[in-house]
Each structure stands twice: as C-alpha cells, then as structure tokens.
Short mmCIF file of C-alpha atoms in Angstrom, two decimals:
data_model
loop_
_atom_site.label_atom_id
_atom_site.label_comp_id
_atom_site.label_asym_id
_atom_site.label_seq_id
_atom_site.Cartn_x
_atom_site.Cartn_y
_atom_site.Cartn_z
CA UNK A 1 4.40 25.15 -0.76
CA UNK A 2 3.12 23.29 2.24
CA UNK A 3 2.51 24.99 5.56
CA UNK A 4 3.60 21.82 7.30
CA UNK A 5 7.27 20.91 7.27
CA UNK A 6 8.36 17.63 5.73
CA UNK A 7 11.33 16.95 7.94
CA UNK A 8 14.10 15.09 6.18
CA UNK A 9 16.85 15.45 8.76
CA UNK A 10 16.51 16.38 12.39
CA UNK A 11 19.08 16.86 15.07
CA UNK A 12 16.93 15.60 17.92
CA UNK A 13 17.54 12.14 19.41
CA UNK A 14 15.86 10.22 22.18
CA UNK A 15 17.76 10.91 25.35
CA UNK A 16 19.83 7.88 26.29
CA UNK A 17 17.15 5.34 25.34
CA UNK A 18 17.75 4.76 21.64
CA UNK A 19 14.07 5.66 21.10
CA UNK A 20 12.73 2.89 23.36
CA UNK A 21 11.07 5.10 25.95
CA UNK A 22 7.30 4.92 26.22
CA UNK A 23 6.96 8.68 25.78
CA UNK A 24 9.04 10.48 23.13
CA UNK A 25 11.17 13.46 24.10
CA UNK A 26 9.78 15.56 21.27
CA UNK A 27 10.11 19.32 21.70
CA UNK A 28 7.09 20.78 23.52
CA UNK A 29 5.47 22.28 20.42
CA UNK A 30 5.90 19.40 17.94
CA UNK A 31 4.52 15.90 17.40
CA UNK A 32 6.46 13.95 14.78
CA UNK A 33 4.96 11.20 12.66
CA UNK A 34 7.43 9.10 10.68
CA UNK A 35 7.01 7.72 7.16
CA UNK A 36 9.41 5.32 5.48
CA UNK A 37 8.69 5.47 1.75
CA UNK A 38 10.43 4.47 -1.51
CA UNK A 39 11.61 7.95 -2.50
CA UNK A 40 14.14 6.54 -4.97
CA UNK A 41 14.11 3.51 -7.26
CA UNK A 42 11.40 2.02 -9.42
CA UNK A 43 8.69 2.62 -6.82
CA UNK A 44 9.48 6.31 -6.27
CA UNK A 45 6.31 7.41 -8.16
CA UNK A 46 4.28 5.84 -5.35
CA UNK A 47 6.06 7.92 -2.71
CA UNK A 48 5.47 10.99 -4.87
CA UNK A 49 1.74 10.28 -4.57
CA UNK A 50 1.68 9.28 -0.92
CA UNK A 51 3.85 11.92 0.76
CA UNK A 52 1.68 14.88 -0.34
CA UNK A 53 -1.35 13.12 1.17
CA UNK A 54 0.49 12.69 4.47
CA UNK A 55 1.54 16.31 4.57
CA UNK A 56 -1.88 17.54 3.45
CA UNK A 57 -3.49 15.78 6.40
CA UNK A 58 -0.94 17.23 8.82
CA UNK A 59 -1.35 20.69 7.29
CA UNK A 60 -5.10 20.60 7.79
CA UNK A 61 -4.74 19.37 11.37
CA UNK A 62 -2.31 22.20 12.11
CA UNK A 63 -4.64 24.76 10.52
CA UNK A 64 -7.34 23.56 12.94
CA UNK A 65 -5.06 24.09 15.95
CA UNK A 66 -2.96 20.92 15.98
CA UNK A 67 -3.34 18.33 18.71
CA UNK A 68 -2.63 18.61 22.44
CA UNK A 69 -1.44 22.15 21.79
CA UNK A 70 1.24 20.97 19.39
CA UNK A 71 1.71 21.07 15.64
CA UNK A 72 2.22 17.91 13.61
CA UNK A 73 5.29 17.29 11.45
CA UNK A 74 5.84 14.48 8.96
CA UNK A 75 9.32 12.97 9.08
CA UNK A 76 10.12 11.16 5.84
CA UNK A 77 12.97 8.80 4.97
CA UNK A 78 13.79 6.77 1.89
CA UNK A 79 13.65 2.97 2.24
CA UNK A 80 13.91 2.45 -1.56
CA UNK A 81 11.69 -0.65 -1.08
CA UNK A 82 14.86 -2.39 0.10
CA UNK A 83 14.77 -4.41 3.36
CA UNK A 84 18.30 -3.55 4.51
CA UNK A 85 17.84 0.13 3.76
CA UNK A 86 14.50 0.10 5.55
CA UNK A 87 16.03 -1.37 8.70
CA UNK A 88 18.76 1.27 8.75
CA UNK A 89 16.29 4.09 8.16
CA UNK A 90 13.87 2.78 10.80
CA UNK A 91 16.65 2.89 13.40
CA UNK A 92 17.53 6.43 12.32
CA UNK A 93 13.89 7.47 12.43
CA UNK A 94 13.57 6.28 16.02
CA UNK A 95 16.42 8.63 16.93
CA UNK A 96 14.34 11.47 15.48
CA UNK A 97 11.79 10.81 18.21
CA UNK A 98 8.67 10.01 16.21
CA UNK A 99 5.48 9.24 18.09
CA UNK A 100 3.73 7.09 15.44
CA UNK A 101 4.90 5.56 12.16
CA UNK A 102 2.54 6.29 9.26
CA UNK A 103 4.68 4.82 6.45
CA UNK A 104 5.06 1.50 4.69
CA UNK A 105 4.65 0.87 0.97
CA UNK A 106 6.57 -2.25 -0.05
CA UNK A 107 5.81 -5.13 2.27
CA UNK A 108 9.27 -6.61 1.79
CA UNK A 109 10.79 -3.40 3.18
CA UNK A 110 8.15 -2.89 5.88
CA UNK A 111 8.24 -6.40 7.39
CA UNK A 112 11.81 -6.14 8.79
CA UNK A 113 10.96 -2.82 10.45
CA UNK A 114 8.14 -4.35 12.49
CA UNK A 115 10.43 -5.62 15.24
CA UNK A 116 12.36 -2.35 15.35
CA UNK A 117 9.30 -0.19 15.85
CA UNK A 118 7.74 -2.76 18.18
CA UNK A 119 10.80 -2.81 20.42
CA UNK A 120 10.73 0.98 20.49
CA UNK A 121 7.04 0.90 21.46
CA UNK A 122 6.07 2.96 18.40
CA UNK A 123 2.60 2.29 16.93
CA UNK A 124 2.54 1.67 13.16
CA UNK A 125 -0.40 2.76 11.01
CA UNK A 126 0.57 1.28 7.63
CA UNK A 127 -1.19 2.89 4.64
CA UNK A 128 -0.16 0.65 1.74
CA UNK A 129 1.78 -2.54 2.57
CA UNK A 130 -0.63 -5.42 3.18
CA UNK A 131 1.23 -8.74 3.07
CA UNK A 132 0.00 -11.25 5.62
CA UNK A 133 3.64 -11.33 6.80
CA UNK A 134 2.88 -8.00 8.49
CA UNK A 135 0.36 -9.51 10.88
CA UNK A 136 1.92 -12.94 11.40
CA UNK A 137 4.15 -11.74 14.31
CA UNK A 138 0.92 -10.63 16.06
CA UNK A 139 2.44 -7.39 17.31
CA UNK A 140 -0.16 -5.24 19.04
CA UNK A 141 1.29 -2.00 17.63
CA UNK A 142 0.63 -2.77 13.92
CA UNK A 143 -2.46 -1.49 12.11
CA UNK A 144 -3.09 -2.04 8.37
CA UNK A 145 -5.27 0.22 6.21
CA UNK A 146 -5.13 -1.80 2.98
CA UNK A 147 -6.68 -5.05 4.03
CA UNK A 148 -4.56 -8.13 3.49
CA UNK A 149 -3.25 -10.00 0.49
CA UNK A 150 -5.58 -12.86 1.42
CA UNK A 151 -8.63 -10.67 0.92
CA UNK A 152 -7.16 -9.21 -2.26
CA UNK A 153 -6.53 -12.67 -3.71
CA UNK A 154 -10.05 -13.81 -2.86
CA UNK A 155 -11.53 -10.83 -4.72
CA UNK A 156 -9.28 -11.51 -7.71
CA UNK A 157 -10.37 -15.16 -7.88
CA UNK A 158 -14.03 -14.13 -7.65
CA UNK A 159 -13.66 -11.75 -10.61
CA UNK A 160 -11.53 -13.97 -12.87
CA UNK A 161 -14.36 -16.17 -14.26
CA UNK A 162 -16.37 -13.09 -15.19
CA UNK A 163 -13.41 -11.98 -17.31
CA UNK A 164 -13.21 -15.36 -19.04
CA UNK A 165 -10.32 -16.49 -16.88
CA UNK A 166 -10.53 -20.15 -15.84
CA UNK A 167 -7.04 -21.50 -16.54
CA UNK A 168 -4.72 -19.10 -14.75
CA UNK A 169 -0.96 -18.66 -14.95
CA UNK A 170 0.29 -17.17 -11.69
CA UNK A 171 3.41 -14.95 -11.77
CA UNK A 172 5.13 -13.36 -8.77
CA UNK A 173 8.42 -11.56 -8.14
CA UNK A 174 9.60 -13.32 -4.99
CA UNK A 175 8.93 -10.41 -2.59
CA UNK A 176 6.76 -10.62 0.53
CA UNK A 177 3.74 -8.85 -0.97
CA UNK A 178 3.85 -10.61 -4.32
CA UNK A 179 4.38 -14.09 -2.88
CA UNK A 180 1.65 -13.49 -0.31
CA UNK A 181 -0.90 -12.56 -3.01
CA UNK A 182 0.18 -15.61 -5.01
CA UNK A 183 -0.29 -17.87 -1.99
CA UNK A 184 -3.72 -16.38 -1.32
CA UNK A 185 -4.66 -17.01 -4.95
CA UNK A 186 -3.63 -20.66 -4.77
CA UNK A 187 -5.70 -21.13 -1.62
CA UNK A 188 -8.76 -19.36 -3.02
CA UNK A 189 -8.55 -21.36 -6.25
CA UNK A 190 -8.62 -24.65 -4.30
CA UNK A 191 -11.76 -23.80 -2.35
CA UNK A 192 -15.01 -25.62 -3.21
CA UNK A 193 -16.97 -23.73 -5.81
CA UNK A 194 -13.96 -22.00 -7.33
CA UNK A 195 -14.21 -21.68 -11.10
CA UNK A 196 -10.51 -21.26 -11.74
CA UNK A 197 -7.50 -23.54 -11.85
CA UNK A 198 -3.90 -22.40 -11.46
CA UNK A 199 -2.30 -24.36 -14.31
CA UNK A 200 1.21 -22.93 -14.16
CA UNK A 201 3.40 -20.61 -12.07
CA UNK A 202 6.45 -18.50 -12.77
CA UNK A 203 8.74 -16.13 -10.90
CA UNK A 204 10.47 -13.09 -12.36
CA UNK A 205 13.42 -11.11 -11.02
CA UNK A 206 12.86 -7.49 -10.06
CA UNK A 207 14.89 -5.03 -12.08
CA UNK A 208 15.44 -7.18 -15.17
CA UNK A 209 15.23 -5.39 -18.53
CA UNK A 210 13.33 -8.20 -20.26
CA UNK A 211 11.17 -11.19 -19.36
CA UNK A 212 11.23 -12.87 -22.77
CA UNK A 213 11.93 -16.38 -21.46
CA UNK A 214 9.17 -16.17 -18.85
CA UNK A 215 6.76 -14.78 -21.46
CA UNK A 216 7.51 -17.71 -23.78
CA UNK A 217 6.79 -20.23 -20.98
CA UNK A 218 3.55 -18.45 -20.10
CA UNK A 219 2.39 -18.54 -23.72
CA UNK A 220 3.24 -22.25 -23.94
CA UNK A 221 1.07 -22.98 -20.88
CA UNK A 222 -2.06 -22.01 -22.90
CA UNK A 223 -3.77 -20.22 -20.03
CA UNK A 224 -6.59 -17.77 -20.62
CA UNK A 225 -5.50 -15.33 -17.90
CA UNK A 226 -2.16 -14.29 -16.40
CA UNK A 227 -2.27 -12.93 -12.84
CA UNK A 228 0.87 -10.94 -12.04
CA UNK A 229 1.04 -10.24 -8.32
CA UNK A 230 4.07 -7.91 -8.28
CA UNK A 231 4.68 -4.19 -8.75
CA UNK A 232 4.07 -1.89 -11.72
CA UNK A 233 7.70 -1.44 -12.81
CA UNK A 234 7.86 -5.14 -13.64
CA UNK A 235 4.23 -5.34 -14.76
CA UNK A 236 4.79 -3.02 -17.70
CA UNK A 237 7.81 -4.94 -18.96
CA UNK A 238 6.11 -8.32 -18.47
CA UNK A 239 3.01 -7.28 -20.42
CA UNK A 240 5.18 -5.83 -23.17
CA UNK A 241 7.06 -9.12 -23.50
CA UNK A 242 3.90 -11.22 -23.26
CA UNK A 243 2.36 -9.37 -26.20
CA UNK A 244 5.61 -9.59 -28.15
CA UNK A 245 5.59 -13.37 -27.56
CA UNK A 246 2.10 -13.59 -29.04
CA UNK A 247 0.07 -14.07 -25.85
CA UNK A 248 -3.36 -12.55 -26.46
CA UNK A 249 -5.19 -13.58 -23.27
CA UNK A 250 -6.29 -11.47 -20.35
CA UNK A 251 -3.82 -10.08 -17.80
CA UNK A 252 -4.72 -9.18 -14.21
CA UNK A 253 -2.51 -7.09 -11.92
CA UNK A 254 -2.45 -6.91 -8.13
CA UNK A 255 -2.86 -3.54 -6.41
CA UNK A 256 0.93 -3.16 -6.58
CA UNK A 257 0.68 -3.10 -10.36
CA UNK A 258 -2.11 -0.55 -10.61
CA UNK A 259 -0.33 2.74 -11.16
CA UNK A 260 -0.23 5.05 -14.20
CA UNK A 261 3.55 4.63 -14.13
CA UNK A 262 2.97 1.12 -15.50
CA UNK A 263 2.76 2.73 -18.95
CA UNK A 264 6.21 4.26 -18.67
CA UNK A 265 8.23 3.33 -21.77
CA UNK A 266 5.62 0.83 -23.01
CA UNK A 267 3.16 1.16 -25.89
CA UNK A 268 -0.23 1.58 -24.22
CA UNK A 269 -1.89 -0.60 -26.89
CA UNK A 270 -0.06 -3.59 -25.37
CA UNK A 271 -2.26 -3.25 -22.29
CA UNK A 272 -5.53 -4.09 -24.03
CA UNK A 273 -7.22 -6.84 -22.01
CA UNK A 274 -5.46 -5.84 -18.77
CA UNK A 275 -7.30 -5.57 -15.45
CA UNK A 276 -6.20 -4.59 -11.97
CA UNK A 277 -7.31 -5.26 -8.40
CA UNK A 278 -7.12 -1.97 -6.50
CA UNK A 279 -8.01 -0.35 -3.24
CA UNK A 280 -10.41 2.63 -3.43
CA UNK A 281 -8.92 5.49 -5.44
CA UNK A 282 -10.28 9.05 -5.29
CA UNK A 283 -10.73 9.41 -9.05
CA UNK A 284 -13.44 6.72 -8.93
CA UNK A 285 -15.25 8.18 -5.92
CA UNK A 286 -17.40 11.21 -6.91
CA UNK A 287 -18.06 12.09 -3.26
CA UNK A 288 -14.34 12.86 -2.89
CA UNK A 289 -14.13 15.38 -5.74
CA UNK A 290 -13.49 18.27 -3.33
CA UNK A 291 -10.78 16.31 -1.52
CA UNK A 292 -9.15 15.43 -4.83
CA UNK A 293 -9.12 19.11 -5.82
CA UNK A 294 -7.38 20.02 -2.56
CA UNK A 295 -4.84 17.25 -3.09
CA UNK A 296 -4.16 18.49 -6.63
CA UNK A 297 -3.57 22.01 -5.30
CA UNK A 298 -1.07 20.68 -2.75
CA UNK A 299 0.74 18.12 -4.88
CA UNK A 300 0.54 19.67 -8.34
CA UNK A 301 -0.82 16.43 -9.80
CA UNK A 302 -3.83 14.15 -9.44
CA UNK A 303 -4.15 11.81 -6.50
CA UNK A 304 -3.15 8.23 -7.20
CA UNK A 305 -3.12 4.85 -5.46
CA UNK A 306 -2.83 4.83 -1.65
CA UNK A 307 -3.31 8.58 -1.27
CA UNK A 308 -6.58 8.07 0.62
CA UNK A 309 -4.97 5.49 2.90
CA UNK A 310 -2.02 7.79 3.60
CA UNK A 311 -4.30 10.69 4.49
CA UNK A 312 -6.31 8.44 6.78
CA UNK A 313 -3.16 7.10 8.47
CA UNK A 314 -2.36 10.59 9.73
CA UNK A 315 -5.96 11.20 10.77
CA UNK A 316 -6.03 7.96 12.74
CA UNK A 317 -2.70 8.62 14.42
CA UNK A 318 -3.63 12.12 15.49
CA UNK A 319 -7.08 11.08 16.66
CA UNK A 320 -5.52 8.34 18.80
CA UNK A 321 -3.05 10.82 20.27
CA UNK A 322 -5.94 13.12 21.11
CA UNK A 323 -7.93 10.36 22.77
CA UNK A 324 -4.87 9.11 24.65
CA UNK A 325 -4.41 12.63 25.97
CA UNK A 326 -0.63 12.37 25.90
CA UNK A 327 2.34 11.24 23.81
CA UNK A 328 2.62 7.98 25.70
CA UNK A 329 3.09 5.48 22.88
CA UNK A 330 1.50 2.60 24.75
CA UNK A 331 -1.63 4.66 25.41
CA UNK A 332 -1.72 5.74 21.76
CA UNK A 333 -1.46 2.12 20.62
CA UNK A 334 -4.34 1.19 22.90
CA UNK A 335 -6.39 4.09 21.55
CA UNK A 336 -5.74 2.94 17.98
CA UNK A 337 -6.85 -0.60 18.79
CA UNK A 338 -10.02 0.76 20.41
CA UNK A 339 -10.92 3.15 17.56
CA UNK A 340 -14.63 3.22 16.77
CA UNK A 341 -16.47 4.67 13.73
CA UNK A 342 -17.62 7.70 15.72
CA UNK A 343 -14.10 8.66 16.75
CA UNK A 344 -12.81 9.92 13.39
CA UNK A 345 -14.12 10.24 9.84
CA UNK A 346 -12.05 8.31 7.32
CA UNK A 347 -12.03 8.43 3.54
CA UNK A 348 -11.39 4.71 3.14
CA UNK A 349 -14.08 3.07 5.24
CA UNK A 350 -14.82 2.13 8.82
CA UNK A 351 -12.71 3.68 11.55
CA UNK A 352 -11.97 0.50 13.44
CA UNK A 353 -9.65 -2.48 13.48
CA UNK A 354 -10.05 -6.23 13.76
CA UNK A 355 -8.16 -8.00 16.58
CA UNK A 356 -5.24 -8.82 14.26
CA UNK A 357 -4.82 -5.13 13.38
CA UNK A 358 -6.52 -4.96 9.98
CA UNK A 359 -9.04 -2.27 9.12
CA UNK A 360 -12.64 -3.44 9.16
CA UNK A 361 -14.64 -3.79 5.95
CA UNK A 362 -11.84 -3.01 3.51
CA UNK A 363 -13.08 -2.73 -0.06
CA UNK A 364 -11.26 -3.64 -3.28
CA UNK A 365 -12.34 -2.55 -6.75
CA UNK A 366 -11.72 -4.00 -10.21
CA UNK A 367 -10.15 -1.68 -12.77
CA UNK A 368 -9.53 -2.20 -16.45
CA UNK A 369 -7.32 -0.42 -18.91
CA UNK A 370 -9.16 1.50 -21.58
CA UNK A 371 -7.53 3.83 -24.10
CA UNK A 372 -4.36 4.02 -22.05
CA UNK A 373 -5.97 4.80 -18.71
CA UNK A 374 -7.56 2.95 -15.81
CA UNK A 375 -11.34 2.95 -15.47
CA UNK A 376 -13.53 1.21 -12.94
CA UNK A 377 -15.02 -2.02 -14.26
CA UNK A 378 -18.78 -2.45 -13.73
CA UNK A 379 -18.14 -5.71 -11.88
CA UNK A 380 -16.90 -3.83 -8.82
CA UNK A 381 -19.59 -1.16 -8.66
#
C-alpha cells in the first residue's frame, strides 16, 4: 500500500480558466503531477510497470517533507495508447489542476496532447515516448527522457552488422513511434560507411491476430535480419508467424518491443535469434540493486522498461518546482530547461536537456533473448 495517493478522480477544477492559468489553483497542501498512461489495452503491462515508479518517487519525496511545504500526488488517467482517448483525458487532466505532466508512453497518443498541455502552460516531462514528432513542434514545455527515435535507429544500425545483419527487412505498424524509428533506420542505412541495406519494407496492422501474409513476404525477401520497430503485443505475434513461415534469420526489436510481455501466448523457443534495442533497465545495472529492491517492495514485481525514466520524471519535476520557488508553470518550465547535473541526481544519466528538449547523453543498450528471458548483449557493455 503506497503512502502517496494515486488520484484517479478529483473534484477540483481550475477556476474559470479551463486550466490555462500560469499558476494552478491546487489546494494549499497538494502539488499534483499528471500521468497519462495506457492502463487498458495491449500496452497495459507497461503502465503497470511505470505507475509504481511514479508513485514511489512521490512517496519518497513526501517522506522527506514534500516540496514547498506541500505533498506530491500522482494523478493518473488511461489513454489506452489511443490518440482520441488521450486528447479527451488530457483535457480532463487539466481540469484536475496538475502542475506538471509526467506521463507519455505511446508516442501516437502523446503527440496530440502536446498542443493541449502547451496551451495550458503545463510543462511535460515525458518518460517513455520518444518519437521525433514530439519535438518537431518545438514547444518549449516538452522534455524527453528517452532520447529520440533517430538516436535509437542509429544505434540499431551500428549493431546490425555485428549480428550478421546486412540485408534488412524493415517492418513498422504505422504509428508515430514505429514509423519514426523506421525513418531513422532508413536514413542511418544510407549514410556513408553504413554496412546495411534496407532491401524490403512492410507494414502491419495493430491488433491483428495473425501476420501470416506479411511473414510470407518477409521470408521471400531473403533478408538476414528483420527489424520490427513497433510494440511488443505485435512483436510476439509477428515473430511467431515468421518462424512458422520458415524464416530463420535474426530479428531485432525497437525499445517498444522489449518487454517480458512479448512472450505472452507465444512459445519462447520461437524467439531464438531475437535482439532488442532498449533504454537502461535496472536489472542490468548492478549499482541500482537497492533501488530495484525498493521498487519490488512497492510494486510487488520486478522493475521493467521505463521504470527508471518514470522515477526520474517525478524527480525532475519536483526539483524544478523547488528551484522555481512557486507553482508558476512558466517558471517551472524555465527551471526544467535550465537543469544542470548538480541540481538533481537521476538514475538514467545527466540531469540536463538539449535546446530541443531531449535529455543529454541518453544511452541505449542491446539486449538478446536467451532461454526465454532478456539479457544484456556484450556489444552494449
């Protein structure tokens, strides 16, 4: 049971402004941080990992006395990774008078909320979503903790030759994140010195039961590596159908595909020869063993992808509020932009942002599937 409240419904609204005032009208003893997450649907396991990290950070801040004499509450809402749902929930969240948004998992659902939170003057510290579509509007209130899909694609292309991948079949699912990784891969593959060639491309539909036809086309392309840039719910089914079609080459997944839930309903032996590009995960970082134990005590399960980024999102938001010295959202946004490494200790890397709002020196790691579990590949150590 968490000492901090995860507020699902609140009766407080911004007085007459629709949430667009510079300073929220939060009750004197509370600071609310909002998190839109996919609490239902195929991506719900990700929210089940991320939300405990958000609340754990708030709980620890409250145990240390809170910030500006107030306690911190996490306001959650379900966007189901659906753009229309996300827009509706973002508007509702503004009425609940949040000071900073610390949510955002699916880029396709997060992108349409950018304008809503920007117009309300609410800073966004985004823990997971990392499509370049998030920074293309150049809003000064948006801060990403998971790098960008461009960086992720570049790392993937660098690792592919070492895995024996030179002729690559690129597969995406048509969403913002997946298409953005695919575009970054095409661009990286065309650069001088690249050792890979994208020989074929395919698109799958999210939510389909089978991808037999796509798997047959991929096998016919005779590539030595398939790079699927979508999410884990589709990744598991695609790999299953690829193996059933007789494809025996390597498979690489984007960070959206790296989740233990990828094994759900699929024979783990089908994943032999599968790799994944991932952001730092606590299970591969021995220095974070104590943090992982605390997370396990709070959540009842091991920490997974994006838990470190979620924890850091709350830390960054609260530190910026402290340095701003008030709940003025504009001042908090400025404090976030001006964050320096000495201001706050983060689990994920440097406490600082580039001018476009991306975290400095973001690291990706290469994972591989071994005996039905992810392990860190030596290439990324």
